[in-house]
CSV table of C-alpha atoms in Angstrom, one decimal:
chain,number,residue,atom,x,y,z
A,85,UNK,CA,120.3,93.2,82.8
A,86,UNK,CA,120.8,89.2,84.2
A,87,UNK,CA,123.2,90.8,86.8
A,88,UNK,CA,124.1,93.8,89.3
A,89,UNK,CA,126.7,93.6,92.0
A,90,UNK,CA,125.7,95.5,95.1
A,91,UNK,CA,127.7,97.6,96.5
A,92,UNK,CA,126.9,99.2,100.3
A,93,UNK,CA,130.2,100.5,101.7
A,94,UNK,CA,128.7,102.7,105.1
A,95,UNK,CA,125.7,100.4,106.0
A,96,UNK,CA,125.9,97.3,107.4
A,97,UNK,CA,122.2,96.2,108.2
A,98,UNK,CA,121.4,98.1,104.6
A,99,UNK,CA,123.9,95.9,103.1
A,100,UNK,CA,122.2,93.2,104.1
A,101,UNK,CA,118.9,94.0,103.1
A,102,UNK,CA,119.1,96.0,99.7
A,103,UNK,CA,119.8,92.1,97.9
A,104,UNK,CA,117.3,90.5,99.2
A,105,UNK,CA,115.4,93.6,98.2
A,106,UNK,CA,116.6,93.7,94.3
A,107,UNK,CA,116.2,89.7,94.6
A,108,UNK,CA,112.0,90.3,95.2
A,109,UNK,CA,112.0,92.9,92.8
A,110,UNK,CA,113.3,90.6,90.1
A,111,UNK,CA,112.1,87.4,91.2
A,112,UNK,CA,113.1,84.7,90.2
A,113,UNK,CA,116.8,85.7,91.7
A,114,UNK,CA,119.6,84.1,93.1
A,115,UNK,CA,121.6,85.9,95.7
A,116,UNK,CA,125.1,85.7,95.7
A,117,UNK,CA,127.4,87.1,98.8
A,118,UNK,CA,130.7,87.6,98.0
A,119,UNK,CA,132.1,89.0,101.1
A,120,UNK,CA,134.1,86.4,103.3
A,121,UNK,CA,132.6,88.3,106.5
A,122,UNK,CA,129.1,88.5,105.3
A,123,UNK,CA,125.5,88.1,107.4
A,124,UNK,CA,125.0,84.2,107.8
A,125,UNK,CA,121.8,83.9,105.6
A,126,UNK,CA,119.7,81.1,106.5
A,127,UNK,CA,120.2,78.1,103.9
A,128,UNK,CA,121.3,74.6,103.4
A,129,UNK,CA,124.8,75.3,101.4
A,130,UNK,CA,127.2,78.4,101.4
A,131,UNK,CA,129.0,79.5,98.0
A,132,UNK,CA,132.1,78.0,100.3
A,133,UNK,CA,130.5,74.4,100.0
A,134,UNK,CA,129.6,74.8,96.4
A,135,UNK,CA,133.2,75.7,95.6
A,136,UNK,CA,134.9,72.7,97.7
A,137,UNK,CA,132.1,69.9,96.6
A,138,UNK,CA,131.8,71.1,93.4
A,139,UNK,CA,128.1,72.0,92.6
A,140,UNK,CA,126.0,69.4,90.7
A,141,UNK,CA,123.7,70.1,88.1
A,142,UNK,CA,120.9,70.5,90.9
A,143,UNK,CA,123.1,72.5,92.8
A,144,UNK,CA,123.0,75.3,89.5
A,145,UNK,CA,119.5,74.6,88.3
A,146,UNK,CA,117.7,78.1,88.6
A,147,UNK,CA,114.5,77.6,91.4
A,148,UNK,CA,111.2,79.7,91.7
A,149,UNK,CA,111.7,82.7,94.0
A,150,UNK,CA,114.4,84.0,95.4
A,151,UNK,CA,117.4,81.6,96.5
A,152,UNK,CA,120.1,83.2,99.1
A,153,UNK,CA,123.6,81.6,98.7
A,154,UNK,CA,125.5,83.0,101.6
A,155,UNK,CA,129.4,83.4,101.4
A,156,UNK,CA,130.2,80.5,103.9
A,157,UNK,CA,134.2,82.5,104.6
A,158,UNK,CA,135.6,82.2,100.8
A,159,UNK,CA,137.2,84.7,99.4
A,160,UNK,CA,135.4,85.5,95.6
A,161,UNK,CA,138.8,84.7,94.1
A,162,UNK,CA,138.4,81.1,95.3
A,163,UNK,CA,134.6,81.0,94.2
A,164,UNK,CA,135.6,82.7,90.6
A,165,UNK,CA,134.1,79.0,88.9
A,166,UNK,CA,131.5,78.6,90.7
A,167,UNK,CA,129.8,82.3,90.5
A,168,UNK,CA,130.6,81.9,86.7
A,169,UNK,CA,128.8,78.9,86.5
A,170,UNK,CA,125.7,80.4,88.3
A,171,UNK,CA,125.9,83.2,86.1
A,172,UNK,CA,125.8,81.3,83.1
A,173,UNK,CA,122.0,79.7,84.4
A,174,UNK,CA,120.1,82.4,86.4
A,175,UNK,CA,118.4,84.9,84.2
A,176,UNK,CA,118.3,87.5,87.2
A,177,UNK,CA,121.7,87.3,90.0
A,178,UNK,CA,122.2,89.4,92.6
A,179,UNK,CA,126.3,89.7,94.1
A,180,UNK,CA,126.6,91.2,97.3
A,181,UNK,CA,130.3,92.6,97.6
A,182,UNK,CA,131.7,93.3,100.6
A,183,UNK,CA,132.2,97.1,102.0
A,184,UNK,CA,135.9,97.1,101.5
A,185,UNK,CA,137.8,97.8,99.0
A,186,UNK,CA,136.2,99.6,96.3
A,187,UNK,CA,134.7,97.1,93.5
A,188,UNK,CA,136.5,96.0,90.2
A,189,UNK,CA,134.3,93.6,88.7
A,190,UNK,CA,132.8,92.8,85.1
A,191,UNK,CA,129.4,93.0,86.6
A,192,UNK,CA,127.3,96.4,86.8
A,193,UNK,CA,128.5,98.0,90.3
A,194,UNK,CA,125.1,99.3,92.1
A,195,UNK,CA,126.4,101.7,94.7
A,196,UNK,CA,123.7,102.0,97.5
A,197,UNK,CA,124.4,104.9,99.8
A,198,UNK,CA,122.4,106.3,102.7
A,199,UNK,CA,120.9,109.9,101.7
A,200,UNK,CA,121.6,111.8,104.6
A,201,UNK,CA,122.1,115.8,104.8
A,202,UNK,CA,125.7,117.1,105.4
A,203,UNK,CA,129.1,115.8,105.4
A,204,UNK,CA,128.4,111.9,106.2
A,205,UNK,CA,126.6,111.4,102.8
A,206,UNK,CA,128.8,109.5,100.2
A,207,UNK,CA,130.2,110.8,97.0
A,208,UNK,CA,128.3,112.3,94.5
A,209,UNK,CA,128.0,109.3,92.0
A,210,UNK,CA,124.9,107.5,90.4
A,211,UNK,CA,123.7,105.7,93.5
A,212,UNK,CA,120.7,103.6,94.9
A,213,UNK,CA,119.9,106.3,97.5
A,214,UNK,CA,118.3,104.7,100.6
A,215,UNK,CA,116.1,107.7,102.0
A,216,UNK,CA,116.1,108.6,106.0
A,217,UNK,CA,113.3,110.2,107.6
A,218,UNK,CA,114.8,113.0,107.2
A,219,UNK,CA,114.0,114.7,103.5
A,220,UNK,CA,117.0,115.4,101.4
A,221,UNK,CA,118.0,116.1,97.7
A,222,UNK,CA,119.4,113.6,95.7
A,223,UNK,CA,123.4,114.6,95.3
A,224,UNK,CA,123.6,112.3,92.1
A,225,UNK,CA,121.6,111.0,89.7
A,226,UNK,CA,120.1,107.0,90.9
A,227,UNK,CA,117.1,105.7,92.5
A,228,UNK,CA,115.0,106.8,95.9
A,229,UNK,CA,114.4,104.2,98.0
A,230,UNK,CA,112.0,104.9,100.4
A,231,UNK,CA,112.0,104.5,104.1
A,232,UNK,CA,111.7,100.9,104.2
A,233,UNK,CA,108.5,100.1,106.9
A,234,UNK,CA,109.1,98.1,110.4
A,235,UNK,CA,107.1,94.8,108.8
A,236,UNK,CA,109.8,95.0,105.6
A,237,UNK,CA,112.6,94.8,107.9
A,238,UNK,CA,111.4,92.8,110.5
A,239,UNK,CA,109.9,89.8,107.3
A,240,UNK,CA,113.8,90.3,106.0
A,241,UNK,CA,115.5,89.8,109.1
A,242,UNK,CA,113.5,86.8,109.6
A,243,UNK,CA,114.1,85.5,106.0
A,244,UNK,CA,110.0,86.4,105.1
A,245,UNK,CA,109.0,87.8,101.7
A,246,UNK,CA,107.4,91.2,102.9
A,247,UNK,CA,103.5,91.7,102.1
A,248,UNK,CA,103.2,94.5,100.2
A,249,UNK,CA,106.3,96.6,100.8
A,250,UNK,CA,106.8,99.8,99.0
A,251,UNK,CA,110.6,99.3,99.4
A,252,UNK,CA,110.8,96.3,97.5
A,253,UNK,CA,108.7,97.6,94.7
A,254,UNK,CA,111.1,100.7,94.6
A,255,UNK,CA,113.7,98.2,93.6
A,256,UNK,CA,112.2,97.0,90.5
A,257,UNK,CA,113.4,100.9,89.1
A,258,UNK,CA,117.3,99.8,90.1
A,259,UNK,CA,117.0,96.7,87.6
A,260,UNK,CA,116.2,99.3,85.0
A,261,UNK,CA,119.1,101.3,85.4
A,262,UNK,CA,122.4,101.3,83.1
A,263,UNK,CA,125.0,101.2,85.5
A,264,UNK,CA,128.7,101.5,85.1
A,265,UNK,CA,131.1,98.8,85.1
C-alpha cells in the first residue's frame, strides 16, 4: 500500500504523532498534512509554498528517511496538484487529515481512535486503537498500539527518530492492513 490517510478526530497531540509514527514504520516516507490548522512541523517548505512556487523536480524527488511536509494554512483543495504529484513519486506517503469533517478521499482512511472504556470511545469501526494505561477490549477489528513510552514522545515532539520504540514498531502492522476507502 504506497498510501494511507490518517485520520484522528478526538486527539490532538495523537494526531500529531501517529504520522510521524507510520512514517518510521515505513521509512522511507513522506508526510503530508492536509489540515489548514495543523501542528507547525519543523521544515524548510510547507505544502502551502510548494503549491504557490510550484515544486521543482528537487522539490518531488523522494529522500532517505522520513520527510515532514507541514500544511503551511492551504486548504487540500488548493494543494490537489501538488499532493498528486507527490503521490505519483514516493513509494510510501503518509496524509494527515484534519479532525473535522469526516474523510472522503481516494486514499485508504486509517481511523486512529483512543481505546478507552465507556462511552468516550469512538465508534465501533476498524481502527488503529491507541491503548491507555488502562486495559480495554478492542470494540472493532484494527491494530493495538501500545502505550507509547515518555522518550517516544518526548524524540517526536522534538522532531527525533525514537531509539528503539515499541510504538513505532507497532505501526509497521497498520501498513499491512486493507483499509476502506
Amino acid at each position: 500500500m504506497p498510501a494511507i490517510a490518517l485520520w484522528t478526530p478526538e486527539d490532538g497531540l495523537l494526531g500529531a504523532l501517529a504520522p510521524l509514527g507510520a512514517a518510521l514504520a515505513a521509512s522511507p516516507a513522506l508526510v503530508i498534512d492536509l489540515d489548514p490548522g495543523g501542528p507547525a512541523y519543523p521544515g524548510e517548505r510547507s505544502l502551502a509554498d510548494l503549491a504557490r512556487d510550484d515544486p521543482t523536480d528537487d522539490d518531488l524527488k523522494p529522500r532517505p528517511g522520513v520527510v515532514v511536509l507541514r500544511n503551511g494554512g492551504i486548504a487540500p483543495s488548493d494543494a490537489a496538484e501538488v499532493v498528486g504529484a507527490l503521490l505519483a513519486r514516493w513509494e510510501r506517503i503518509v496524509l494527515r487529515l484534519p479532525p473535522r469533517p469526516t474523510p472522503q478521499t481516494d486514499i485508504p482512511v486509517v481511523p486512529v481512535r483512543l481505546l478507552v472504556p465507556g462511552w468516550l470511545r469512538g465508534p465501533a469501526e476498524p481502527s488503529v486503537w491507541q491503548a491507555t494505561p488502562e486495559w480495554t477490549q478492542l470494540p472493532a477489528p484494527g491494530v493495538r498500539l501500545p502505550v507509547p513510552g515518555r522518550s517516544t514522545v518526548s524524540a517526536l515532539l522534538v522532531g527525533r527518530r525514537p531509539a528503539r520504540s515499541r510504538w513505532v514498531n507497532a505501526w509497521r502492522s497498520v501498513w499491512k492492513v486493507g483499509w476502506a476507502h
